Structures are given as C-alpha cells and as structure tokens.
Amino acid sequence: MSTFTIEAPRVIALPVAGTDASFPVRRVYCIGRNYAAHAVEMGHDPDREPPFFFQKNADNLDPSGEFPYPPKSSDVHHEIEMAVMLKSGGDNIAIEQALDHVYGYALSLDMTRRDLQGEQKKMGRPWEIGKAFERSAPVGIIHPVTDIGHPAQGRVELKVNGEVKQEGDLNQMIWKVSEMISYLSDYFTLAAGDVILSGTPAGVGPVSKGDTMDVSIEGLGTMTIPVV
Ligand code: MN
C-alpha cells in the first residue's frame, strides 16, 4: 500500500438507521426546478424541459443537526429535498433498472446563498458560490430501501419557527428518481456513494441566525435544524 504525500482527506460518512455502519459519500448531484410550483416562483416555465443539474461537494453534506449561517450572504434560503443514496452505478442506466442502484433515502436541505446565486445567474456564471459552500446540505439519517422501499409519494414540509413555509408531495416531482438516475448516467459514470438531491417544492425563503427549521418528509421522519 502506498503512502500519501500529505494527510489524506477524510471519507465523508453519513449515519444509517438500524446499523452502526455508515454510508460513504462520493459525489453529490442536485437537480434544479423539479417541482412545477417552485419553477414558477423562480420565474421559469413549469413545462417539462430537460432536467439540469449542479453539484455540491461531498463534504458539504452535514449530518451534525445544525446549520451555521454562511459568510458573504444576507439572503440564505432553505430548500427541503429528498436525498437519494446510490449503492452502485454505471453508464447509460435504463429507467426500468435505475431504482436497483438506490441504497436508501434521507431528508436533506439544499441551503442556498440566493443573493450570490442570483448574481451568478445574471452573469451566466456557475453557481458554486451560491450552492456549494461549507455545510450547505444538512442531511438526516439514511433509511435503507430494505426498510422503507422507494418513497414515491408523501408530504414534504418545512417550517421556520413553527410556521409552514414549504409544502408539497413527492408525487409532484417533474423528474422521478428513476428518470434522474437514468439521465445523469448518460452524462456521468454513476457509482456507489453518489448522492442525488431531488429538488424542492415551492415556498423557498430566507432564514436568519436564531431560526429553527423543522423538516419532514412522510416516510423519512423529521429533523430539527437550528440556524447558528
Ligand atoms: Mn435545490
């Protein structure tokens, strides 16, 4: 076994329900505008145009249970999303086989520096500065498919300080989980450890330090995330 020239980066490991073993993360893909009502609120056509994706970094996934308000923004938005964890991958995966590659599902948040994202959009520049910042994706415990199957419907809800801000249903996704996996695999080689954030329903909005987010998706439980 070879040694490294510097200290090796840590493997990002996420907790899994019912086991002490954790899920190691490779890549994080995020779909944009996957619920029609959210596409409309962001000023876009809700028609089924081809999906588009951006990426976060593996170490942006944060199971710590709190969200530190990031620097360089005064308009940080919540986006509740279902995270899909892959146990295998490949190229050109057929829609019919796509769900065979899923290990499990978890609650997650695609926290967004909306002001910075908006500036980047206006200039036709990449979104990382608005999306892929430190601890930008709080994530809950992973529920394996062997326990819960594949959630295709169920209420999606995010409250800020007890008030419902986002609500929808998993069955409102424009691109289903199987279709996202298949589509991504035409462009990237998917592999075990890849995570897909599957988009957010309408109602995104800002949070402030001191707020508390209560996040729930039917079948995946709930999590409470203070903004610190
Ligand atoms: Mn999102």
Short mmCIF file of N, CA and C in Angstrom, two decimals, residues 33-210:
data_model
loop_
_atom_site.label_atom_id
_atom_site.label_comp_id
_atom_site.label_asym_id
_atom_site.label_seq_id
_atom_site.Cartn_x
_atom_site.Cartn_y
_atom_site.Cartn_z
N ARG A 33 -35.15 23.01 -10.18
CA ARG A 33 -36.56 23.18 -10.62
C ARG A 33 -37.27 21.87 -10.91
N ASN A 34 -37.37 21.01 -9.91
CA ASN A 34 -38.01 19.72 -10.14
C ASN A 34 -39.45 19.64 -9.65
N TYR A 35 -39.95 20.76 -9.13
CA TYR A 35 -41.38 20.84 -8.78
C TYR A 35 -41.92 22.06 -9.53
N ALA A 36 -43.04 21.88 -10.24
CA ALA A 36 -43.54 22.93 -11.13
C ALA A 36 -43.76 24.24 -10.38
N ALA A 37 -44.37 24.17 -9.20
CA ALA A 37 -44.70 25.41 -8.48
C ALA A 37 -43.43 26.16 -8.06
N HIS A 38 -42.35 25.44 -7.79
CA HIS A 38 -41.08 26.10 -7.46
C HIS A 38 -40.46 26.72 -8.72
N ALA A 39 -40.56 26.04 -9.86
CA ALA A 39 -40.05 26.63 -11.10
C ALA A 39 -40.75 27.97 -11.36
N VAL A 40 -42.07 28.00 -11.15
CA VAL A 40 -42.84 29.22 -11.38
C VAL A 40 -42.39 30.32 -10.41
N GLU A 41 -42.20 29.98 -9.12
CA GLU A 41 -41.83 31.01 -8.15
C GLU A 41 -40.44 31.58 -8.45
N MET A 42 -39.59 30.79 -9.15
CA MET A 42 -38.26 31.28 -9.51
C MET A 42 -38.27 31.96 -10.88
N GLY A 43 -39.47 32.14 -11.46
CA GLY A 43 -39.59 32.90 -12.69
C GLY A 43 -39.38 32.08 -13.95
N HIS A 44 -39.65 30.76 -13.88
CA HIS A 44 -39.42 29.91 -15.04
C HIS A 44 -40.68 29.16 -15.45
N ASP A 45 -40.65 28.67 -16.68
CA ASP A 45 -41.73 27.89 -17.25
C ASP A 45 -41.77 26.52 -16.58
N PRO A 46 -42.94 26.10 -16.10
CA PRO A 46 -43.02 24.79 -15.42
C PRO A 46 -43.09 23.62 -16.38
N ASP A 47 -43.07 23.86 -17.69
CA ASP A 47 -43.15 22.75 -18.65
C ASP A 47 -41.96 21.82 -18.47
N ARG A 48 -42.14 20.60 -18.99
CA ARG A 48 -41.13 19.57 -18.76
C ARG A 48 -39.98 19.75 -19.76
N GLU A 49 -39.17 20.78 -19.47
CA GLU A 49 -37.96 20.95 -20.25
C GLU A 49 -36.92 19.96 -19.72
N PRO A 50 -35.85 19.67 -20.47
CA PRO A 50 -34.87 18.71 -19.97
C PRO A 50 -34.39 19.11 -18.58
N PRO A 51 -34.10 18.12 -17.72
CA PRO A 51 -33.64 18.47 -16.38
C PRO A 51 -32.24 19.08 -16.43
N PHE A 52 -31.88 19.83 -15.40
CA PHE A 52 -30.48 20.28 -15.32
C PHE A 52 -29.98 20.05 -13.90
N PHE A 53 -28.68 19.87 -13.81
CA PHE A 53 -28.07 19.52 -12.53
C PHE A 53 -26.90 20.45 -12.23
N PHE A 54 -26.66 20.64 -10.94
CA PHE A 54 -25.40 21.23 -10.48
C PHE A 54 -24.86 20.30 -9.42
N GLN A 55 -23.67 20.56 -8.93
CA GLN A 55 -23.10 19.68 -7.92
C GLN A 55 -22.76 20.44 -6.65
N LYS A 56 -22.86 19.73 -5.55
CA LYS A 56 -22.25 20.19 -4.30
C LYS A 56 -21.07 19.28 -4.05
N ASN A 57 -20.31 19.59 -3.03
CA ASN A 57 -19.17 18.76 -2.67
C ASN A 57 -19.60 17.73 -1.63
N ALA A 58 -18.92 16.58 -1.65
CA ALA A 58 -19.27 15.53 -0.69
C ALA A 58 -19.26 16.07 0.74
N ASP A 59 -18.25 16.89 1.05
CA ASP A 59 -18.14 17.35 2.45
C ASP A 59 -19.06 18.53 2.75
N ASN A 60 -19.93 18.93 1.80
CA ASN A 60 -21.00 19.88 2.11
C ASN A 60 -22.14 19.17 2.84
N LEU A 61 -22.25 17.85 2.66
CA LEU A 61 -23.29 17.09 3.36
C LEU A 61 -22.94 17.06 4.84
N ASP A 62 -23.90 17.46 5.67
CA ASP A 62 -23.60 17.67 7.08
C ASP A 62 -24.66 17.03 7.96
N PRO A 63 -24.32 15.92 8.62
CA PRO A 63 -25.29 15.26 9.49
C PRO A 63 -25.29 15.78 10.93
N SER A 64 -24.64 16.93 11.18
CA SER A 64 -24.45 17.38 12.57
C SER A 64 -25.73 17.84 13.25
N GLY A 65 -26.76 18.21 12.45
CA GLY A 65 -28.01 18.65 13.07
C GLY A 65 -28.11 20.14 13.29
N GLU A 66 -27.14 20.91 12.77
CA GLU A 66 -27.28 22.37 12.83
C GLU A 66 -26.73 22.97 11.54
N PHE A 67 -27.17 24.19 11.25
CA PHE A 67 -26.74 24.88 10.03
C PHE A 67 -26.09 26.21 10.42
N PRO A 68 -24.78 26.32 10.23
CA PRO A 68 -24.13 27.60 10.52
C PRO A 68 -24.38 28.60 9.39
N TYR A 69 -24.89 29.77 9.72
CA TYR A 69 -25.16 30.79 8.69
C TYR A 69 -23.84 31.13 8.00
N PRO A 70 -23.80 31.02 6.67
CA PRO A 70 -22.52 31.19 5.97
C PRO A 70 -22.13 32.65 5.79
N PRO A 71 -20.85 32.91 5.55
CA PRO A 71 -20.39 34.28 5.30
C PRO A 71 -20.78 34.76 3.89
N LYS A 72 -20.64 36.06 3.66
CA LYS A 72 -20.74 36.67 2.32
C LYS A 72 -22.14 36.63 1.73
N SER A 73 -23.16 36.49 2.58
CA SER A 73 -24.53 36.49 2.07
C SER A 73 -25.45 37.11 3.10
N SER A 74 -26.49 37.79 2.61
CA SER A 74 -27.52 38.25 3.53
C SER A 74 -28.89 37.74 3.08
N ASP A 75 -28.89 36.69 2.23
CA ASP A 75 -30.16 36.13 1.76
C ASP A 75 -29.99 34.62 1.54
N VAL A 76 -29.91 33.90 2.66
CA VAL A 76 -29.70 32.45 2.61
C VAL A 76 -31.05 31.74 2.69
N HIS A 77 -31.36 30.94 1.67
CA HIS A 77 -32.67 30.30 1.57
C HIS A 77 -32.64 28.82 1.94
N HIS A 78 -33.76 28.35 2.49
CA HIS A 78 -33.97 26.92 2.72
C HIS A 78 -34.58 26.28 1.48
N GLU A 79 -34.15 25.06 1.17
CA GLU A 79 -34.79 24.22 0.15
C GLU A 79 -34.82 22.81 0.70
N ILE A 80 -35.98 22.32 1.09
CA ILE A 80 -36.10 20.94 1.56
C ILE A 80 -36.08 19.99 0.36
N GLU A 81 -35.31 18.91 0.47
CA GLU A 81 -35.20 17.97 -0.64
C GLU A 81 -35.06 16.54 -0.11
N MET A 82 -35.50 15.58 -0.88
CA MET A 82 -35.21 14.18 -0.57
C MET A 82 -33.87 13.81 -1.18
N ALA A 83 -32.98 13.26 -0.36
CA ALA A 83 -31.68 12.80 -0.85
C ALA A 83 -31.78 11.32 -1.20
N VAL A 84 -31.16 10.96 -2.32
CA VAL A 84 -31.15 9.58 -2.82
C VAL A 84 -29.71 9.09 -2.78
N MET A 85 -29.44 7.99 -2.08
CA MET A 85 -28.09 7.46 -1.93
C MET A 85 -27.93 6.22 -2.80
N LEU A 86 -26.89 6.20 -3.64
CA LEU A 86 -26.68 5.06 -4.55
C LEU A 86 -25.72 4.03 -3.95
N LYS A 87 -26.01 2.75 -4.20
CA LYS A 87 -25.12 1.66 -3.76
C LYS A 87 -24.32 1.10 -4.91
N SER A 88 -24.65 1.52 -6.14
CA SER A 88 -23.96 1.08 -7.34
C SER A 88 -24.29 2.07 -8.43
N GLY A 89 -23.68 1.89 -9.60
CA GLY A 89 -23.92 2.88 -10.65
C GLY A 89 -23.63 2.31 -12.01
N GLY A 90 -23.01 3.14 -12.87
CA GLY A 90 -22.72 2.73 -14.24
C GLY A 90 -23.05 3.83 -15.22
N ASP A 91 -22.97 3.48 -16.50
CA ASP A 91 -23.31 4.41 -17.58
C ASP A 91 -24.59 3.93 -18.26
N ASN A 92 -25.33 4.88 -18.84
CA ASN A 92 -26.50 4.55 -19.65
C ASN A 92 -27.44 3.56 -18.95
N ILE A 93 -27.82 3.91 -17.74
CA ILE A 93 -28.72 3.06 -16.96
C ILE A 93 -30.15 3.28 -17.46
N ALA A 94 -30.85 2.19 -17.75
CA ALA A 94 -32.25 2.30 -18.21
C ALA A 94 -33.14 2.71 -17.04
N ILE A 95 -34.19 3.48 -17.35
CA ILE A 95 -35.12 3.92 -16.31
C ILE A 95 -35.66 2.72 -15.53
N GLU A 96 -35.94 1.64 -16.24
CA GLU A 96 -36.54 0.45 -15.60
C GLU A 96 -35.61 -0.19 -14.57
N GLN A 97 -34.29 -0.03 -14.76
CA GLN A 97 -33.32 -0.63 -13.82
C GLN A 97 -32.79 0.36 -12.78
N ALA A 98 -33.16 1.63 -12.93
CA ALA A 98 -32.48 2.68 -12.17
C ALA A 98 -32.62 2.51 -10.66
N LEU A 99 -33.81 2.14 -10.21
CA LEU A 99 -34.02 2.07 -8.76
C LEU A 99 -33.24 0.93 -8.11
N ASP A 100 -32.79 -0.04 -8.92
CA ASP A 100 -31.96 -1.14 -8.38
C ASP A 100 -30.64 -0.61 -7.82
N HIS A 101 -30.25 0.61 -8.21
CA HIS A 101 -28.97 1.18 -7.77
C HIS A 101 -29.10 2.01 -6.49
N VAL A 102 -30.31 2.15 -5.98
CA VAL A 102 -30.52 3.01 -4.81
C VAL A 102 -30.28 2.22 -3.52
N TYR A 103 -29.45 2.78 -2.65
CA TYR A 103 -29.24 2.19 -1.33
C TYR A 103 -30.30 2.64 -0.34
N GLY A 104 -30.59 3.96 -0.36
CA GLY A 104 -31.56 4.48 0.60
C GLY A 104 -31.88 5.94 0.35
N TYR A 105 -32.66 6.48 1.29
CA TYR A 105 -33.15 7.86 1.15
C TYR A 105 -33.01 8.60 2.48
N ALA A 106 -32.89 9.92 2.40
CA ALA A 106 -32.79 10.73 3.62
C ALA A 106 -33.38 12.11 3.39
N LEU A 107 -33.75 12.74 4.49
CA LEU A 107 -34.11 14.16 4.46
C LEU A 107 -32.85 14.96 4.18
N SER A 108 -32.99 16.05 3.45
CA SER A 108 -31.83 16.94 3.29
C SER A 108 -32.30 18.35 2.97
N LEU A 109 -31.36 19.27 3.04
CA LEU A 109 -31.61 20.67 2.70
C LEU A 109 -30.55 21.11 1.70
N ASP A 110 -31.01 21.78 0.64
CA ASP A 110 -30.09 22.40 -0.32
C ASP A 110 -30.06 23.89 0.03
N MET A 111 -29.28 24.23 1.08
CA MET A 111 -29.22 25.63 1.51
C MET A 111 -28.49 26.45 0.43
N THR A 112 -28.99 27.66 0.21
CA THR A 112 -28.56 28.43 -0.96
C THR A 112 -28.32 29.89 -0.60
N ARG A 113 -27.13 30.39 -0.96
CA ARG A 113 -26.90 31.84 -0.84
C ARG A 113 -27.56 32.49 -2.06
N ARG A 114 -28.88 32.81 -1.92
CA ARG A 114 -29.69 33.21 -3.08
C ARG A 114 -29.17 34.50 -3.71
N ASP A 115 -28.67 35.41 -2.89
CA ASP A 115 -28.17 36.67 -3.47
C ASP A 115 -26.96 36.40 -4.37
N LEU A 116 -26.06 35.52 -3.92
CA LEU A 116 -24.88 35.22 -4.74
C LEU A 116 -25.27 34.38 -5.96
N GLN A 117 -26.19 33.43 -5.76
CA GLN A 117 -26.65 32.63 -6.90
C GLN A 117 -27.28 33.54 -7.96
N GLY A 118 -28.09 34.51 -7.50
CA GLY A 118 -28.75 35.42 -8.42
C GLY A 118 -27.76 36.24 -9.24
N GLU A 119 -26.70 36.71 -8.59
CA GLU A 119 -25.67 37.47 -9.32
C GLU A 119 -25.00 36.58 -10.37
N GLN A 120 -24.72 35.33 -9.99
CA GLN A 120 -24.05 34.42 -10.92
C GLN A 120 -24.95 34.11 -12.12
N LYS A 121 -26.24 33.89 -11.82
CA LYS A 121 -27.21 33.62 -12.90
C LYS A 121 -27.23 34.77 -13.90
N LYS A 122 -27.30 35.99 -13.36
CA LYS A 122 -27.39 37.19 -14.19
C LYS A 122 -26.19 37.28 -15.13
N MET A 123 -25.03 36.87 -14.64
CA MET A 123 -23.80 36.97 -15.44
C MET A 123 -23.51 35.70 -16.23
N GLY A 124 -24.40 34.70 -16.15
CA GLY A 124 -24.18 33.45 -16.87
C GLY A 124 -23.01 32.66 -16.32
N ARG A 125 -22.76 32.81 -15.03
CA ARG A 125 -21.62 32.13 -14.39
C ARG A 125 -22.08 30.92 -13.58
N PRO A 126 -21.13 30.03 -13.23
CA PRO A 126 -21.51 28.85 -12.44
C PRO A 126 -22.03 29.23 -11.05
N TRP A 127 -22.75 28.29 -10.44
CA TRP A 127 -23.49 28.55 -9.20
C TRP A 127 -22.76 28.17 -7.92
N GLU A 128 -21.57 27.60 -8.01
CA GLU A 128 -20.96 27.02 -6.80
C GLU A 128 -20.94 27.98 -5.62
N ILE A 129 -20.64 29.23 -5.90
CA ILE A 129 -20.51 30.19 -4.81
C ILE A 129 -21.83 30.36 -4.04
N GLY A 130 -22.94 30.11 -4.74
CA GLY A 130 -24.25 30.19 -4.10
C GLY A 130 -24.73 28.87 -3.51
N LYS A 131 -24.16 27.77 -3.98
CA LYS A 131 -24.72 26.46 -3.65
C LYS A 131 -23.77 25.53 -2.89
N ALA A 132 -22.48 25.58 -3.20
CA ALA A 132 -21.56 24.52 -2.73
C ALA A 132 -20.66 25.00 -1.59
N PHE A 133 -21.23 25.80 -0.70
CA PHE A 133 -20.43 26.34 0.41
C PHE A 133 -20.41 25.37 1.59
N GLU A 134 -19.61 25.69 2.58
CA GLU A 134 -19.41 24.78 3.72
C GLU A 134 -20.74 24.45 4.41
N ARG A 135 -20.95 23.17 4.65
CA ARG A 135 -22.10 22.66 5.42
C ARG A 135 -23.44 23.12 4.82
N SER A 136 -23.46 23.26 3.49
CA SER A 136 -24.65 23.78 2.81
C SER A 136 -25.75 22.74 2.62
N ALA A 137 -25.49 21.51 3.02
CA ALA A 137 -26.52 20.48 2.84
C ALA A 137 -26.69 19.63 4.10
N PRO A 138 -27.40 20.18 5.10
CA PRO A 138 -27.75 19.36 6.26
C PRO A 138 -28.49 18.10 5.79
N VAL A 139 -28.14 16.96 6.38
CA VAL A 139 -28.76 15.71 5.93
C VAL A 139 -29.12 14.86 7.14
N GLY A 140 -30.24 14.18 7.04
CA GLY A 140 -30.73 13.34 8.14
C GLY A 140 -30.20 11.92 8.02
N ILE A 141 -30.68 11.07 8.91
CA ILE A 141 -30.26 9.67 8.90
C ILE A 141 -30.79 8.98 7.64
N ILE A 142 -29.99 8.07 7.09
CA ILE A 142 -30.38 7.38 5.85
C ILE A 142 -31.26 6.18 6.18
N HIS A 143 -32.36 6.07 5.45
CA HIS A 143 -33.24 4.92 5.59
C HIS A 143 -33.04 3.99 4.40
N PRO A 144 -32.51 2.78 4.65
CA PRO A 144 -32.24 1.87 3.53
C PRO A 144 -33.52 1.43 2.82
N VAL A 145 -33.39 1.19 1.54
CA VAL A 145 -34.51 0.68 0.73
C VAL A 145 -35.05 -0.62 1.32
N THR A 146 -34.16 -1.42 1.91
CA THR A 146 -34.60 -2.69 2.50
C THR A 146 -35.59 -2.47 3.65
N ASP A 147 -35.58 -1.28 4.25
CA ASP A 147 -36.54 -0.97 5.32
C ASP A 147 -37.77 -0.23 4.81
N ILE A 148 -37.59 0.70 3.89
CA ILE A 148 -38.71 1.61 3.55
C ILE A 148 -39.14 1.54 2.08
N GLY A 149 -38.45 0.76 1.25
CA GLY A 149 -38.80 0.75 -0.17
C GLY A 149 -38.40 2.05 -0.84
N HIS A 150 -39.14 2.43 -1.88
CA HIS A 150 -38.83 3.64 -2.66
C HIS A 150 -39.97 4.64 -2.50
N PRO A 151 -39.78 5.69 -1.67
CA PRO A 151 -40.88 6.65 -1.47
C PRO A 151 -41.19 7.40 -2.77
N ALA A 152 -42.42 7.28 -3.24
CA ALA A 152 -42.82 7.95 -4.48
C ALA A 152 -43.90 8.99 -4.22
N GLN A 153 -44.49 8.93 -3.04
CA GLN A 153 -45.45 9.95 -2.65
C GLN A 153 -45.35 10.15 -1.15
N GLY A 154 -45.86 11.28 -0.70
CA GLY A 154 -45.79 11.59 0.72
C GLY A 154 -45.52 13.06 0.90
N ARG A 155 -46.06 13.59 2.01
CA ARG A 155 -45.98 15.03 2.25
C ARG A 155 -44.55 15.47 2.52
N VAL A 156 -44.19 16.60 1.91
CA VAL A 156 -42.88 17.25 2.10
C VAL A 156 -43.17 18.58 2.77
N GLU A 157 -42.55 18.84 3.93
CA GLU A 157 -42.90 20.07 4.66
C GLU A 157 -41.70 20.65 5.38
N LEU A 158 -41.55 21.96 5.28
CA LEU A 158 -40.52 22.66 6.03
C LEU A 158 -41.16 23.83 6.76
N LYS A 159 -40.88 23.90 8.07
CA LYS A 159 -41.37 25.02 8.88
C LYS A 159 -40.17 25.83 9.34
N VAL A 160 -40.36 27.15 9.43
CA VAL A 160 -39.37 28.01 10.07
C VAL A 160 -40.04 28.61 11.31
N ASN A 161 -39.45 28.36 12.46
CA ASN A 161 -40.01 28.83 13.74
C ASN A 161 -41.48 28.46 13.88
N GLY A 162 -41.79 27.23 13.47
CA GLY A 162 -43.14 26.69 13.66
C GLY A 162 -44.13 27.03 12.57
N GLU A 163 -43.73 27.88 11.63
CA GLU A 163 -44.65 28.30 10.57
C GLU A 163 -44.32 27.57 9.27
N VAL A 164 -45.35 26.96 8.65
CA VAL A 164 -45.11 26.20 7.41
C VAL A 164 -44.70 27.16 6.30
N LYS A 165 -43.54 26.90 5.70
CA LYS A 165 -43.05 27.73 4.59
C LYS A 165 -43.06 26.96 3.28
N GLN A 166 -42.67 25.71 3.32
CA GLN A 166 -42.66 24.90 2.09
C GLN A 166 -43.54 23.68 2.31
N GLU A 167 -44.35 23.37 1.32
CA GLU A 167 -45.11 22.12 1.38
C GLU A 167 -45.34 21.61 -0.02
N GLY A 168 -45.39 20.31 -0.12
CA GLY A 168 -45.61 19.67 -1.41
C GLY A 168 -45.72 18.18 -1.18
N ASP A 169 -45.64 17.44 -2.27
CA ASP A 169 -45.72 15.98 -2.17
C ASP A 169 -44.68 15.39 -3.12
N LEU A 170 -44.06 14.30 -2.68
CA LEU A 170 -43.05 13.66 -3.54
C LEU A 170 -43.62 13.32 -4.92
N ASN A 171 -44.94 13.10 -4.98
CA ASN A 171 -45.52 12.73 -6.28
C ASN A 171 -45.60 13.91 -7.25
N GLN A 172 -45.20 15.12 -6.79
CA GLN A 172 -45.20 16.29 -7.68
C GLN A 172 -43.88 16.49 -8.40
N MET A 173 -42.91 15.61 -8.17
CA MET A 173 -41.62 15.77 -8.86
C MET A 173 -41.83 15.66 -10.37
N ILE A 174 -41.26 16.60 -11.11
CA ILE A 174 -41.36 16.58 -12.57
C ILE A 174 -40.56 15.39 -13.11
N TRP A 175 -39.33 15.23 -12.59
CA TRP A 175 -38.47 14.09 -12.96
C TRP A 175 -38.40 13.15 -11.78
N LYS A 176 -38.85 11.90 -11.99
CA LYS A 176 -38.86 10.91 -10.92
C LYS A 176 -37.43 10.45 -10.63
N VAL A 177 -37.25 9.83 -9.48
CA VAL A 177 -35.91 9.38 -9.08
C VAL A 177 -35.30 8.48 -10.16
N SER A 178 -36.08 7.54 -10.68
CA SER A 178 -35.55 6.62 -11.70
C SER A 178 -35.11 7.39 -12.95
N GLU A 179 -35.87 8.43 -13.31
CA GLU A 179 -35.53 9.21 -14.50
C GLU A 179 -34.28 10.06 -14.28
N MET A 180 -34.13 10.59 -13.06
CA MET A 180 -32.92 11.38 -12.76
C MET A 180 -31.67 10.51 -12.83
N ILE A 181 -31.75 9.31 -12.26
CA ILE A 181 -30.60 8.40 -12.27
C ILE A 181 -30.24 8.05 -13.72
N SER A 182 -31.26 7.70 -14.50
CA SER A 182 -31.03 7.32 -15.89
C SER A 182 -30.41 8.48 -16.68
N TYR A 183 -30.98 9.67 -16.50
CA TYR A 183 -30.50 10.86 -17.21
C TYR A 183 -29.04 11.17 -16.84
N LEU A 184 -28.77 11.20 -15.53
CA LEU A 184 -27.40 11.51 -15.08
C LEU A 184 -26.40 10.49 -15.65
N SER A 185 -26.82 9.24 -15.73
CA SER A 185 -25.89 8.18 -16.15
C SER A 185 -25.56 8.25 -17.63
N ASP A 186 -26.32 9.05 -18.38
CA ASP A 186 -25.97 9.30 -19.79
C ASP A 186 -24.82 10.31 -19.90
N TYR A 187 -24.60 11.09 -18.85
CA TYR A 187 -23.60 12.16 -18.88
C TYR A 187 -22.40 11.88 -17.98
N PHE A 188 -22.64 11.14 -16.90
CA PHE A 188 -21.60 10.84 -15.90
C PHE A 188 -21.63 9.34 -15.62
N THR A 189 -20.49 8.81 -15.19
CA THR A 189 -20.47 7.44 -14.69
C THR A 189 -20.88 7.49 -13.22
N LEU A 190 -22.04 6.98 -12.93
CA LEU A 190 -22.51 6.96 -11.53
C LEU A 190 -21.84 5.81 -10.80
N ALA A 191 -21.74 5.94 -9.48
CA ALA A 191 -21.06 4.91 -8.70
C ALA A 191 -21.59 4.88 -7.27
N ALA A 192 -21.27 3.80 -6.58
CA ALA A 192 -21.62 3.67 -5.17
C ALA A 192 -21.11 4.88 -4.41
N GLY A 193 -21.94 5.42 -3.54
CA GLY A 193 -21.56 6.60 -2.76
C GLY A 193 -22.07 7.89 -3.35
N ASP A 194 -22.61 7.84 -4.57
CA ASP A 194 -23.17 9.07 -5.15
C ASP A 194 -24.51 9.39 -4.48
N VAL A 195 -24.77 10.69 -4.36
CA VAL A 195 -25.98 11.20 -3.71
C VAL A 195 -26.66 12.15 -4.67
N ILE A 196 -27.97 12.04 -4.78
CA ILE A 196 -28.75 12.96 -5.63
C ILE A 196 -29.75 13.70 -4.75
N LEU A 197 -29.69 15.03 -4.77
CA LEU A 197 -30.73 15.83 -4.11
C LEU A 197 -31.81 16.11 -5.15
N SER A 198 -33.05 15.76 -4.83
CA SER A 198 -34.07 15.58 -5.87
C SER A 198 -34.97 16.77 -6.10
N GLY A 199 -34.58 17.95 -5.60
CA GLY A 199 -35.34 19.16 -5.90
C GLY A 199 -36.28 19.54 -4.78
N THR A 200 -36.75 20.80 -4.84
CA THR A 200 -37.52 21.35 -3.72
C THR A 200 -38.88 21.85 -4.18
N PRO A 201 -39.92 21.68 -3.33
CA PRO A 201 -41.23 22.25 -3.67
C PRO A 201 -41.25 23.76 -3.45
N ALA A 202 -42.35 24.38 -3.78
CA ALA A 202 -42.47 25.84 -3.69
C ALA A 202 -42.38 26.31 -2.24
N GLY A 203 -42.09 27.61 -2.08
CA GLY A 203 -42.09 28.23 -0.76
C GLY A 203 -40.72 28.53 -0.20
N VAL A 204 -39.69 28.44 -1.06
CA VAL A 204 -38.34 28.74 -0.56
C VAL A 204 -38.30 30.17 -0.04
N GLY A 205 -37.43 30.39 0.93
CA GLY A 205 -37.34 31.72 1.51
C GLY A 205 -36.16 31.80 2.46
N PRO A 206 -35.94 33.00 3.01
CA PRO A 206 -34.73 33.23 3.81
C PRO A 206 -34.83 32.71 5.24
N VAL A 207 -33.67 32.42 5.80
CA VAL A 207 -33.56 32.14 7.23
C VAL A 207 -32.56 33.13 7.84
N SER A 208 -32.65 33.27 9.15
CA SER A 208 -31.73 34.12 9.90
C SER A 208 -31.13 33.32 11.04
N LYS A 209 -29.99 33.81 11.53
CA LYS A 209 -29.41 33.22 12.73
C LYS A 209 -30.43 33.24 13.84
N GLY A 210 -30.56 32.11 14.55
CA GLY A 210 -31.53 32.02 15.64
C GLY A 210 -32.82 31.32 15.23
#
